[in-house]
Coordinates of C-alpha atoms (C1' of nucleotides) in Angstrom, one line a residue:
Chain P
M1 CA -58.1 -30.0 62.4
E2 CA -56.8 -28.8 65.4
G3 CA -53.0 -28.5 65.6
K4 CA -52.6 -28.5 62.1
R5 CA -52.2 -24.8 61.1
V6 CA -53.3 -24.0 57.8
E7 CA -50.4 -22.2 56.3
I8 CA -51.1 -19.4 53.5
L9 CA -48.5 -19.8 50.9
R10 CA -47.5 -16.6 49.2
K11 CA -47.0 -16.9 45.3
G12 CA -46.5 -14.1 42.7
P13 CA -44.7 -11.0 42.8
W14 CA -42.5 -10.2 45.3
K15 CA -43.0 -7.2 47.8
A16 CA -40.2 -4.8 48.7
E17 CA -40.6 -6.1 52.4
E18 CA -40.3 -9.6 51.2
D19 CA -36.9 -8.7 49.6
E20 CA -35.9 -7.4 52.7
V21 CA -36.4 -10.4 54.9
L22 CA -34.6 -12.6 52.1
I23 CA -31.8 -10.2 52.1
N24 CA -31.4 -10.2 56.2
H25 CA -31.6 -13.8 55.7
V26 CA -28.7 -14.3 53.7
K27 CA -26.9 -11.5 55.3
N28 CA -27.1 -13.6 58.6
Y29 CA -26.9 -17.1 57.0
G30 CA -25.4 -17.0 53.7
P31 CA -27.3 -18.2 50.5
R32 CA -28.9 -21.3 52.1
D33 CA -31.3 -23.1 54.3
W34 CA -33.9 -21.7 51.9
S35 CA -37.0 -23.6 53.7
S36 CA -35.7 -22.4 57.2
I37 CA -37.4 -19.0 56.0
R38 CA -40.7 -20.4 55.9
S39 CA -40.4 -22.4 59.0
K40 CA -39.2 -19.5 60.9
G41 CA -42.2 -17.7 59.7
L42 CA -40.1 -15.2 58.1
L43 CA -41.7 -15.4 54.8
Q44 CA -44.9 -17.2 53.6
R45 CA -42.8 -18.5 50.6
T46 CA -41.3 -21.8 49.8
G47 CA -37.6 -22.3 50.0
K48 CA -37.6 -22.6 46.3
S49 CA -39.3 -19.4 45.7
C50 CA -36.8 -17.7 48.2
R51 CA -34.0 -19.2 46.3
L52 CA -34.9 -18.0 42.8
R53 CA -35.8 -14.6 43.9
W54 CA -32.2 -14.1 45.5
V55 CA -30.5 -15.8 42.6
N56 CA -32.5 -13.9 40.0
K57 CA -33.4 -10.7 41.3
L58 CA -31.5 -9.9 44.7
R59 CA -28.2 -11.1 44.2
P60 CA -25.3 -8.4 43.9
N61 CA -24.0 -7.5 40.6
L62 CA -26.8 -8.7 38.7
K63 CA -27.6 -7.0 35.3
N64 CA -30.7 -6.5 36.1
G65 CA -32.7 -4.7 33.2
C66 CA -29.7 -4.7 30.9
K67 CA -30.0 -6.1 27.5
F68 CA -27.6 -8.6 26.2
T69 CA -24.9 -7.1 24.6
A70 CA -23.4 -8.3 21.2
E71 CA -20.7 -10.1 23.1
E72 CA -23.0 -11.9 25.3
E73 CA -25.1 -13.1 22.7
R74 CA -22.3 -14.2 20.9
V75 CA -21.0 -16.0 23.6
V76 CA -24.4 -17.6 24.6
I77 CA -24.8 -18.5 20.9
E78 CA -21.5 -20.1 21.0
L79 CA -22.0 -22.1 24.2
Q80 CA -25.4 -23.1 23.4
A81 CA -23.9 -24.7 20.3
Q82 CA -21.5 -26.4 22.5
F83 CA -23.2 -27.3 25.4
G84 CA -27.0 -27.3 24.6
N85 CA -29.6 -25.9 26.8
K86 CA -27.4 -26.1 29.8
W87 CA -28.6 -22.6 30.7
A88 CA -26.8 -22.8 34.5
K89 CA -23.6 -23.4 32.8
I90 CA -23.6 -21.1 30.0
A91 CA -24.7 -18.6 32.8
T92 CA -21.6 -18.8 34.5
Y93 CA -19.5 -17.4 31.5
L94 CA -21.6 -14.3 31.7
P95 CA -20.9 -12.4 34.8
G96 CA -24.1 -10.6 36.0
R97 CA -26.6 -12.9 34.2
T98 CA -28.5 -15.9 35.4
D99 CA -29.5 -19.0 33.8
N100 CA -33.3 -17.3 33.6
D101 CA -31.8 -14.6 31.9
V102 CA -30.1 -16.6 29.3
K103 CA -33.1 -19.0 29.0
N104 CA -35.4 -16.1 28.1
F105 CA -32.8 -14.4 25.9
W106 CA -32.8 -17.8 24.1
S107 CA -36.2 -18.3 23.8
S108 CA -36.9 -14.9 22.5
R109 CA -34.2 -15.1 20.0
Q110 CA -35.6 -18.4 18.8
K111 CA -39.3 -17.0 18.5
R112 CA -37.8 -14.3 16.3
L113 CA -35.7 -16.7 14.3
T114 CA -38.4 -19.0 13.6
R115 CA -40.6 -15.8 12.7
I116 CA -37.9 -14.7 10.2
L117 CA -37.3 -18.1 8.5
Q118 CA -41.2 -18.3 8.1
N119 CA -41.2 -14.9 6.6
S120 CA -38.5 -15.6 4.4
G121 CA -41.1 -17.6 2.4
T122 CA -43.3 -14.7 2.1
P123 CA -41.4 -11.5 2.2
S124 CA -44.2 -9.3 1.7
S125 CA -45.8 -10.3 4.8
S126 CA -43.8 -9.0 7.5
S127 CA -45.3 -5.9 8.7
K128 CA -43.1 -6.8 11.9
S129 CA -40.2 -7.0 9.9
L130 CA -40.4 -3.2 9.7
K131 CA -40.7 -3.0 13.4
L132 CA -37.6 -4.7 13.7
K133 CA -35.7 -2.2 11.3
K134 CA -37.0 0.2 13.8
E135 CA -35.5 -1.2 16.4
I136 CA -32.0 -0.6 15.1
P137 CA -31.7 3.0 14.8
G138 CA -29.0 3.9 12.2
F139 CA -29.2 0.6 10.6
H140 CA -29.1 2.1 7.1
D141 CA -26.6 4.3 8.0
V142 CA -23.9 2.1 8.6
P143 CA -21.0 2.5 5.9
L144 CA -20.2 -0.8 4.2
M145 CA -16.5 -0.4 5.3
E146 CA -18.0 -0.6 9.0
A147 CA -19.8 -4.1 8.0
S148 CA -17.0 -6.3 9.8
K149 CA -17.5 -4.2 12.9
L150 CA -21.3 -4.7 13.0
S151 CA -21.5 -7.1 15.7
S152 CA -19.8 -4.6 18.2
S153 CA -21.1 -1.6 16.6
M154 CA -24.6 -2.9 17.1
E155 CA -23.9 -3.2 20.9
E156 CA -24.8 0.1 21.1
L157 CA -27.1 0.7 18.0
S158 CA -29.3 -2.1 18.7
Y159 CA -30.7 -1.8 22.4
S160 CA -32.6 1.3 22.3
K161 CA -34.4 0.3 25.2
G162 CA -31.6 -1.2 27.4
Q163 CA -29.2 1.1 29.4
S164 CA -25.7 0.5 28.8
C165 CA -24.1 -2.0 30.9
S166 CA -21.0 -2.5 32.5
T167 CA -18.1 -4.3 30.6
S168 CA -17.9 -7.9 31.6
Y169 CA -14.7 -9.4 32.3
L170 CA -15.1 -11.2 28.9
E171 CA -15.5 -8.1 27.3
K172 CA -12.6 -6.5 29.0
S173 CA -10.7 -9.0 28.0
Q174 CA -11.2 -8.9 24.6
T175 CA -11.0 -5.0 23.8
S176 CA -7.8 -5.1 22.4
T177 CA -8.6 -7.7 19.8
K178 CA -11.8 -6.1 18.8
V179 CA -13.9 -7.6 15.9
E180 CA -12.2 -5.5 13.3
Q181 CA -9.9 -8.3 13.1
F182 CA -12.2 -10.8 12.3
P183 CA -14.0 -9.8 9.1
E184 CA -14.2 -13.3 7.8
L185 CA -17.3 -15.2 7.8
V186 CA -18.2 -18.0 10.3
N187 CA -20.7 -20.4 11.4
P188 CA -24.2 -18.6 9.5
Q189 CA -26.1 -20.1 12.7
L190 CA -24.5 -17.8 15.2
Y191 CA -26.6 -15.0 14.3
T192 CA -26.8 -12.2 16.9
D193 CA -29.9 -10.2 17.2
A194 CA -28.2 -7.5 15.0
N195 CA -27.7 -9.9 12.3
M196 CA -31.1 -11.2 12.6
A197 CA -32.0 -8.0 11.8
Q198 CA -30.2 -8.2 8.9
L199 CA -31.3 -11.3 7.9
E200 CA -34.9 -10.2 8.4
L201 CA -34.1 -7.6 5.8
M202 CA -32.9 -9.9 3.5
S203 CA -35.9 -12.3 4.1
R204 CA -37.8 -9.4 2.5
G205 CA -35.6 -9.5 -0.5
K206 CA -34.1 -6.3 0.3
H207 CA -30.3 -5.9 1.2
P208 CA -29.7 -3.5 3.9
Y209 CA -26.9 -1.8 1.7
A210 CA -28.5 -2.7 -1.8
E211 CA -29.1 1.0 -2.5
T212 CA -25.5 1.8 -2.7
R213 CA -23.7 -1.5 -3.2
S214 CA -24.1 -5.0 -4.9
Q215 CA -21.7 -6.9 -2.7
V216 CA -22.7 -10.3 -1.6
F217 CA -23.9 -9.7 2.1
F218 CA -23.8 -12.0 4.8
P219 CA -24.4 -11.4 8.6
Q220 CA -20.7 -11.4 9.8
I221 CA -19.8 -12.6 13.3
P222 CA -16.5 -12.2 15.3
Q223 CA -14.3 -15.4 15.6
P224 CA -14.1 -16.6 18.9
Q225 CA -11.7 -14.5 20.9
P226 CA -8.6 -15.3 22.9
S227 CA -10.4 -15.7 26.1
L228 CA -12.4 -18.3 24.7
T229 CA -9.6 -20.6 23.7
L230 CA -9.3 -21.4 27.4
S231 CA -10.2 -25.0 28.2
L232 CA -14.0 -25.2 29.3
E233 CA -12.8 -26.2 33.0
S234 CA -10.8 -23.3 33.3
Q235 CA -13.6 -21.2 32.0
D236 CA -15.8 -22.7 34.7
L237 CA -13.2 -21.9 37.1
L238 CA -12.7 -18.5 35.9
A239 CA -16.8 -18.0 35.9
K240 CA -17.0 -19.0 39.5
F241 CA -14.1 -16.9 40.5
E242 CA -15.6 -13.7 38.4
D243 CA -18.8 -13.8 40.2
P244 CA -18.7 -10.8 42.6
Y245 CA -21.5 -12.5 44.6
F246 CA -18.8 -15.0 45.5
S247 CA -16.8 -12.8 47.7
Q248 CA -19.4 -10.2 48.6
V249 CA -22.0 -12.6 49.9
F250 CA -19.6 -14.6 51.9
A251 CA -17.7 -11.6 53.5
D252 CA -20.7 -11.1 55.6
V253 CA -21.3 -14.3 56.8
P254 CA -18.9 -15.1 59.8
E255 CA -19.6 -18.8 59.9
L256 CA -18.2 -19.0 56.2
D257 CA -15.3 -17.3 57.1
S258 CA -13.5 -20.0 58.7
G259 CA -12.1 -20.9 55.1
N260 CA -10.9 -17.5 54.6
V261 CA -12.5 -17.7 51.2
E262 CA -10.6 -15.3 48.8
H263 CA -10.8 -15.5 45.2
P264 CA -7.9 -14.5 42.9
F265 CA -10.1 -12.0 41.2
S266 CA -10.7 -10.2 44.6
G267 CA -10.2 -6.4 44.1
F268 CA -10.7 -7.1 40.2
S269 CA -14.2 -7.9 39.9
A270 CA -15.6 -5.4 42.1
K271 CA -13.8 -2.6 40.3
E272 CA -14.0 -4.2 36.6
E273 CA -16.1 -1.3 35.2
T274 CA -13.3 1.2 35.9
D275 CA -10.0 0.1 36.0
I276 CA -7.8 -3.0 36.8
P277 CA -6.0 -2.3 39.8
M278 CA -3.8 -5.6 39.7
T279 CA -0.7 -5.8 37.6
P280 CA -0.9 -8.6 34.9
D281 CA 1.3 -10.8 36.8
A282 CA -0.4 -10.1 39.8
F283 CA -3.4 -11.0 38.1
F284 CA -2.4 -14.4 37.0
H285 CA -0.5 -15.3 40.2
D286 CA -2.9 -17.3 41.9
F287 CA -4.4 -19.5 38.8
P288 CA -4.0 -23.2 39.1
A289 CA -0.7 -23.9 37.6
D290 CA -2.5 -26.2 34.8
M291 CA -4.8 -23.8 34.2
F292 CA -3.3 -22.4 31.1
D293 CA -2.2 -25.7 29.9
Q294 CA -4.8 -26.1 27.0
M295 CA -4.3 -22.3 26.0
E296 CA -3.2 -21.5 22.3
P297 CA 0.2 -20.0 22.8
L298 CA 0.0 -16.3 21.8
P299 CA 2.5 -15.3 19.3
S300 CA 5.5 -14.0 20.9
P301 CA 6.1 -10.2 20.2
S302 CA 9.2 -10.9 18.4
E303 CA 7.2 -13.0 15.8
Chain B
dA13 C1' -57.2 7.0 20.8
dA14 C1' -57.8 2.6 21.2
dG15 C1' -57.8 -2.3 20.5
dA16 C1' -54.9 -5.9 18.8
dG17 C1' -50.6 -8.2 18.7
dC18 C1' -46.3 -8.8 20.4
dT19 C1' -42.0 -9.2 23.5
dC20 C1' -39.8 -9.7 27.3
dC21 C1' -39.3 -11.3 31.9
dA22 C1' -40.5 -12.7 36.7
dA23 C1' -42.1 -16.9 38.5
dC24 C1' -44.0 -21.2 38.9
dC25 C1' -43.8 -26.4 38.1
dG26 C1' -41.7 -30.8 37.7
dC27 C1' -37.9 -33.5 37.5
dA28 C1' -33.1 -34.5 38.8
dT29 C1' -29.6 -34.5 41.6
dC30 C1' -27.0 -34.1 45.8
dC31 C1' -26.6 -35.1 50.8
dG32 C1' -27.0 -36.2 55.5
dA33 C1' -29.4 -39.3 59.0
Chain J
dC6 C1' -28.1 -48.9 51.3
dT7 C1' -32.1 -46.4 51.3
dC8 C1' -35.0 -42.7 52.2
dG9 C1' -36.3 -37.6 52.6
dG10 C1' -35.5 -33.1 52.5
dA11 C1' -32.9 -29.5 50.3
dT12 C1' -31.3 -27.5 46.2
dG13 C1' -30.5 -27.2 41.2
dC14 C1' -32.2 -27.0 36.7
dG15 C1' -34.8 -26.5 32.4
dG16 C1' -39.4 -26.0 30.7
dT17 C1' -43.6 -23.3 30.4
dT18 C1' -46.7 -19.7 31.6
dG19 C1' -48.9 -15.2 32.7
dG20 C1' -49.0 -10.4 32.9
dA21 C1' -47.0 -6.1 32.0
dG22 C1' -45.6 -2.8 28.8
dC23 C1' -44.6 -1.5 24.2
dT24 C1' -45.4 -1.0 19.1
dC25 C1' -48.3 -1.1 15.4
dT26 C1' -52.5 -0.2 12.8

DNA sequence: AAGAGCTCCAACCGCATCCGA
DNA sequence: CTCGGATGCGGTTGGAGCTCT
């Protein structure tokens, strides 16, 4: 066996030192040449493993450890209905989220939905339903008049464990048309976690507000927001530009600078949590001319 | 307090696609 | 055109940590 070096391939959880090596590699060479990391002897990890680690954990501006907001939930649910299990594609619409995040979110949601539907046949069987109710503090305290806001209200209410996360571009673009404008019922399949919790209560034969009200109850989801009326192509583009890593990483990579990579959102995405320094005009200035062709025209102020 | 059950998520695997030689 | 390596993607799994009884 001489001449044939037996390579020990590391698997499993990453150590901080390994992360550091990986980050250094990306700083020097960009997010590519993953397999050279092993061939250079920097890490005993496969290129695939390195890439995955970078994409899912080390990439800048990831919302690691943050629960999906109600808005993100809605986007995932909507896009899943549209694209199917194209997690990578869906993830491009959710800044800071990876395909793995979306995939995990969806599968746990599916499990939960399955369980709820099963329990709906056996209302008394769900000791776990009680747990679910507990996961949404203040659930029973939401007055009926607030029901149409439930989806957004639950954004804060439903994630007892998750820290609050930064507002995404998507959310930001929609704050002026928050969900209170959309009380009407939409596709019942679009249950958010919060809605599912209500559904679960229903499945146990108990309306969340049954104690005080007798109105017909149904989970209420906001309608697609204006930003979602963009053509999918444009959204793709937006999502790419939105990715903060797009500029951050390449700014550090000299050999990639030749193209002078600069995206129209630079200066925006990095500060999206605080304020938007650009004027609306400047903001749209660099978009492709046809980008808004398929947008539904907003009513003019005079109307 | 302890054990069982459950959820979440990081990471692996296999297949598909891309791309350069 | 073809082949092989690199990369991307979606499905799956295993373990840590949490909740419930």
